[in-house]
């Protein structure tokens, strides 16, 4: 998020960050680690969903009214997660496949188009291309809204899973989750909106 905010302030600064990361070993290690954690998270989420359904058994069909104490995000966590996955796939197509991937192919001795390589470290160019398209702007905003709900619930829910959910701290975790998620999502959304407005000028 902080790296993306640099693009709003300085195009050269953001491109310098992109060039520093690129397909260097530390960036690749971080990418693989994040991807592995993401896959584990998805598998664990599906496993929990199946366990919950199994625990409720056939009685889940007898409940028509949803309890007021259960948050909307909690009831729709799987759907929100699927929206987040689709948004991530869109993000990988718009950015990772045009920036780190060409450099990685080139470094491994593969054939990469010269023009593609030239733009690989030009992150601002790719941001401008993506967010000058109103369809992508809307899709990214929808993705970020889903991400907000997913993060706000997921953060304090994780604390509850770890057992840090006494009456005092559960409300504190919820507050921290809301503040943290709001800052992250608004800053990402700021990049989208700023570059879309710039494309209209």
Tab-separated table of C-alpha atoms in Angstrom:
chain	number	residue	atom	x	y	z
A	1	UNK	CA	0.000	0.000	0.000
A	2	UNK	CA	2.752	2.431	0.991
A	3	UNK	CA	4.652	1.600	-2.199
A	4	UNK	CA	1.574	2.283	-4.326
A	5	UNK	CA	1.021	5.631	-2.619
A	6	UNK	CA	4.433	6.739	-3.909
A	7	UNK	CA	2.918	6.652	-7.427
A	8	UNK	CA	0.484	9.401	-6.427
A	9	UNK	CA	3.325	11.663	-5.237
A	10	UNK	CA	6.150	10.831	-7.666
A	11	UNK	CA	6.152	8.809	-10.876
A	12	UNK	CA	9.963	8.604	-10.845
A	13	UNK	CA	9.958	7.496	-7.219
A	14	UNK	CA	7.447	4.742	-7.894
A	15	UNK	CA	9.360	3.518	-10.942
A	16	UNK	CA	12.553	3.468	-8.858
A	17	UNK	CA	10.785	1.220	-6.335
A	18	UNK	CA	9.571	-1.043	-9.175
A	19	UNK	CA	13.084	-1.248	-10.609
A	20	UNK	CA	14.531	-2.030	-7.166
A	21	UNK	CA	12.103	-4.906	-6.699
A	22	UNK	CA	11.693	-6.278	-10.235
A	23	UNK	CA	12.677	-9.930	-10.570
A	24	UNK	CA	15.435	-9.776	-7.942
A	25	UNK	CA	15.853	-12.790	-5.654
A	26	UNK	CA	14.389	-11.082	-2.558
A	27	UNK	CA	11.291	-9.990	-4.471
A	28	UNK	CA	10.865	-13.494	-5.877
A	29	UNK	CA	11.251	-15.104	-2.436
A	30	UNK	CA	8.635	-12.722	-1.038
A	31	UNK	CA	6.295	-13.419	-3.984
A	32	UNK	CA	6.572	-17.198	-3.575
A	33	UNK	CA	6.091	-16.930	0.205
A	34	UNK	CA	2.995	-14.739	-0.180
A	35	UNK	CA	1.575	-17.055	-2.839
A	36	UNK	CA	2.122	-20.079	-0.581
A	37	UNK	CA	0.460	-18.367	2.385
A	38	UNK	CA	-2.434	-17.313	0.156
A	39	UNK	CA	-2.993	-20.885	-1.069
A	40	UNK	CA	-2.848	-22.194	2.509
A	41	UNK	CA	-5.351	-19.525	3.543
A	42	UNK	CA	-7.793	-20.556	0.778
A	43	UNK	CA	-7.502	-24.271	1.618
A	44	UNK	CA	-7.970	-23.547	5.331
A	45	UNK	CA	-11.004	-21.319	4.615
A	46	UNK	CA	-12.709	-24.026	2.552
A	47	UNK	CA	-11.859	-26.625	5.196
A	48	UNK	CA	-13.416	-24.444	7.941
A	49	UNK	CA	-16.523	-23.887	5.813
A	50	UNK	CA	-16.942	-27.634	5.276
A	51	UNK	CA	-16.367	-28.302	9.005
A	52	UNK	CA	-19.009	-25.711	9.943
A	53	UNK	CA	-21.539	-27.222	7.541
A	54	UNK	CA	-20.783	-30.703	8.801
A	55	UNK	CA	-21.198	-29.569	12.424
A	56	UNK	CA	-24.616	-28.016	11.695
A	57	UNK	CA	-25.756	-31.099	9.788
A	58	UNK	CA	-29.286	-31.130	8.371
A	59	UNK	CA	-30.466	-28.677	11.032
A	60	UNK	CA	-28.983	-25.778	9.116
A	61	UNK	CA	-31.967	-25.954	6.751
A	62	UNK	CA	-34.377	-25.513	9.666
A	63	UNK	CA	-32.987	-22.052	10.443
A	64	UNK	CA	-34.741	-19.437	8.327
A	65	UNK	CA	-33.952	-16.263	10.243
A	66	UNK	CA	-30.300	-15.320	10.555
A	67	UNK	CA	-29.220	-14.291	14.068
A	68	UNK	CA	-28.789	-10.544	14.553
A	69	UNK	CA	-25.535	-11.045	16.459
A	70	UNK	CA	-23.832	-12.604	13.413
A	71	UNK	CA	-22.222	-9.993	11.172
A	72	UNK	CA	-23.011	-9.767	7.460
A	73	UNK	CA	-19.352	-10.310	6.588
A	74	UNK	CA	-19.291	-13.477	8.665
A	75	UNK	CA	-22.350	-14.856	6.868
A	76	UNK	CA	-20.865	-14.053	3.459
A	77	UNK	CA	-17.172	-14.737	4.070
A	78	UNK	CA	-16.926	-17.368	1.322
A	79	UNK	CA	-18.510	-15.082	-1.290
A	80	UNK	CA	-16.312	-12.180	-0.208
A	81	UNK	CA	-13.286	-14.475	-0.412
A	82	UNK	CA	-14.203	-15.487	-3.965
A	83	UNK	CA	-14.524	-11.808	-4.991
A	84	UNK	CA	-11.100	-11.163	-3.448
A	85	UNK	CA	-9.622	-14.080	-5.448
A	86	UNK	CA	-11.135	-12.807	-8.719
A	87	UNK	CA	-9.851	-9.296	-7.942
A	88	UNK	CA	-6.398	-10.675	-7.226
A	89	UNK	CA	-6.433	-12.537	-10.541
A	90	UNK	CA	-7.338	-9.277	-12.310
A	91	UNK	CA	-4.518	-7.518	-10.465
A	92	UNK	CA	-2.004	-10.193	-11.485
A	93	UNK	CA	-3.065	-9.879	-15.135
A	94	UNK	CA	-2.845	-6.071	-15.102
A	95	UNK	CA	0.417	-5.727	-13.214
A	96	UNK	CA	2.433	-8.820	-12.241
A	97	UNK	CA	2.193	-10.406	-15.703
A	98	UNK	CA	3.407	-7.160	-17.288
A	99	UNK	CA	6.113	-6.255	-14.793
A	100	UNK	CA	7.812	-9.001	-12.785
A	101	UNK	CA	6.927	-11.926	-15.068
A	102	UNK	CA	8.657	-10.586	-18.245
A	103	UNK	CA	11.814	-9.845	-16.250
A	104	UNK	CA	11.682	-13.308	-14.697
A	105	UNK	CA	11.343	-14.963	-18.126
A	106	UNK	CA	14.222	-12.864	-19.451
A	107	UNK	CA	16.468	-13.682	-16.464
A	108	UNK	CA	15.789	-17.382	-16.911
A	109	UNK	CA	16.986	-17.197	-20.510
A	110	UNK	CA	13.525	-17.187	-22.047
A	111	UNK	CA	12.347	-14.954	-24.865
A	112	UNK	CA	10.729	-11.710	-23.768
A	113	UNK	CA	9.577	-9.001	-26.113
A	114	UNK	CA	11.957	-5.992	-26.091
A	115	UNK	CA	9.105	-3.500	-25.765
A	116	UNK	CA	7.563	-5.484	-22.918
A	117	UNK	CA	10.907	-5.523	-21.100
A	118	UNK	CA	11.277	-1.789	-21.606
A	119	UNK	CA	7.965	-1.183	-19.832
A	120	UNK	CA	8.469	-3.853	-17.143
A	121	UNK	CA	9.908	-1.411	-14.597
A	122	UNK	CA	7.634	1.441	-15.671
A	123	UNK	CA	4.991	0.863	-13.033
A	124	UNK	CA	3.341	4.236	-13.499
A	125	UNK	CA	2.682	3.436	-17.154
A	126	UNK	CA	0.799	0.270	-16.170
A	127	UNK	CA	-1.175	2.104	-13.472
A	128	UNK	CA	-2.155	4.769	-15.994
A	129	UNK	CA	-3.197	2.136	-18.537
A	130	UNK	CA	-5.299	0.178	-16.044
A	131	UNK	CA	-7.036	3.063	-14.306
A	132	UNK	CA	-7.814	5.097	-17.397
A	133	UNK	CA	-10.342	2.341	-18.112
A	134	UNK	CA	-13.591	3.007	-16.155
A	135	UNK	CA	-14.469	-0.713	-16.181
A	136	UNK	CA	-11.252	-1.551	-14.329
A	137	UNK	CA	-11.850	1.345	-11.941
A	138	UNK	CA	-15.282	-0.027	-10.984
A	139	UNK	CA	-13.968	-3.609	-10.706
A	140	UNK	CA	-11.089	-2.495	-8.461
A	141	UNK	CA	-13.411	-0.472	-6.210
A	142	UNK	CA	-15.752	-3.477	-5.863
A	143	UNK	CA	-12.717	-5.635	-5.104
A	144	UNK	CA	-11.483	-3.203	-2.449
A	145	UNK	CA	-14.911	-3.030	-0.787
A	146	UNK	CA	-15.005	-6.832	-0.613
A	147	UNK	CA	-11.438	-6.779	0.715
A	148	UNK	CA	-12.486	-4.328	3.458
A	149	UNK	CA	-15.263	-6.631	4.667
A	150	UNK	CA	-12.965	-9.650	4.390
A	151	UNK	CA	-10.167	-7.980	6.368
A	152	UNK	CA	-12.344	-6.419	9.074
A	153	UNK	CA	-13.988	-9.721	9.882
A	154	UNK	CA	-10.923	-11.875	9.240
A	155	UNK	CA	-8.627	-9.855	11.514
A	156	UNK	CA	-10.636	-10.073	14.735
A	157	UNK	CA	-11.878	-13.555	13.838
A	158	UNK	CA	-8.257	-14.720	13.658
A	159	UNK	CA	-7.680	-13.292	17.144
A	160	UNK	CA	-10.751	-15.188	18.330
A	161	UNK	CA	-9.394	-18.410	16.794
A	162	UNK	CA	-6.126	-17.857	18.692
A	163	UNK	CA	-8.107	-17.510	21.916
A	164	UNK	CA	-7.510	-13.783	22.386
A	165	UNK	CA	-11.215	-13.012	22.537
A	166	UNK	CA	-12.188	-12.077	26.060
A	167	UNK	CA	-14.938	-9.469	26.472
A	168	UNK	CA	-12.501	-6.565	26.729
A	169	UNK	CA	-10.101	-7.486	23.929
A	170	UNK	CA	-12.633	-8.720	21.366
A	171	UNK	CA	-14.069	-5.203	20.984
A	172	UNK	CA	-10.560	-3.764	20.850
A	173	UNK	CA	-9.562	-6.216	18.094
A	174	UNK	CA	-12.689	-5.247	16.153
A	175	UNK	CA	-11.778	-1.566	16.437
A	176	UNK	CA	-8.166	-2.216	15.381
A	177	UNK	CA	-9.422	-4.334	12.462
A	178	UNK	CA	-11.771	-1.579	11.295
A	179	UNK	CA	-9.153	1.178	11.536
A	180	UNK	CA	-6.378	-0.879	9.902
A	181	UNK	CA	-8.584	-2.202	7.083
A	182	UNK	CA	-10.071	1.222	6.383
A	183	UNK	CA	-6.638	2.856	6.083
A	184	UNK	CA	-5.316	0.111	3.779
A	185	UNK	CA	-8.386	0.031	1.513
A	186	UNK	CA	-8.777	3.827	1.303
A	187	UNK	CA	-5.118	4.279	0.369
A	188	UNK	CA	-5.381	1.650	-2.384
A	189	UNK	CA	-8.630	3.269	-3.587
A	190	UNK	CA	-6.920	6.677	-3.590
A	191	UNK	CA	-4.428	5.434	-6.196
A	192	UNK	CA	-7.265	4.149	-8.387
A	193	UNK	CA	-9.307	7.352	-8.153
A	194	UNK	CA	-6.367	9.750	-8.563
A	195	UNK	CA	-5.128	8.053	-11.724
A	196	UNK	CA	-8.643	7.807	-13.154
A	197	UNK	CA	-9.184	11.553	-12.572
A	198	UNK	CA	-5.799	12.263	-14.161
A	199	UNK	CA	-6.845	10.292	-17.237
A	200	UNK	CA	-9.898	12.557	-17.620
A	201	UNK	CA	-7.825	15.767	-17.524
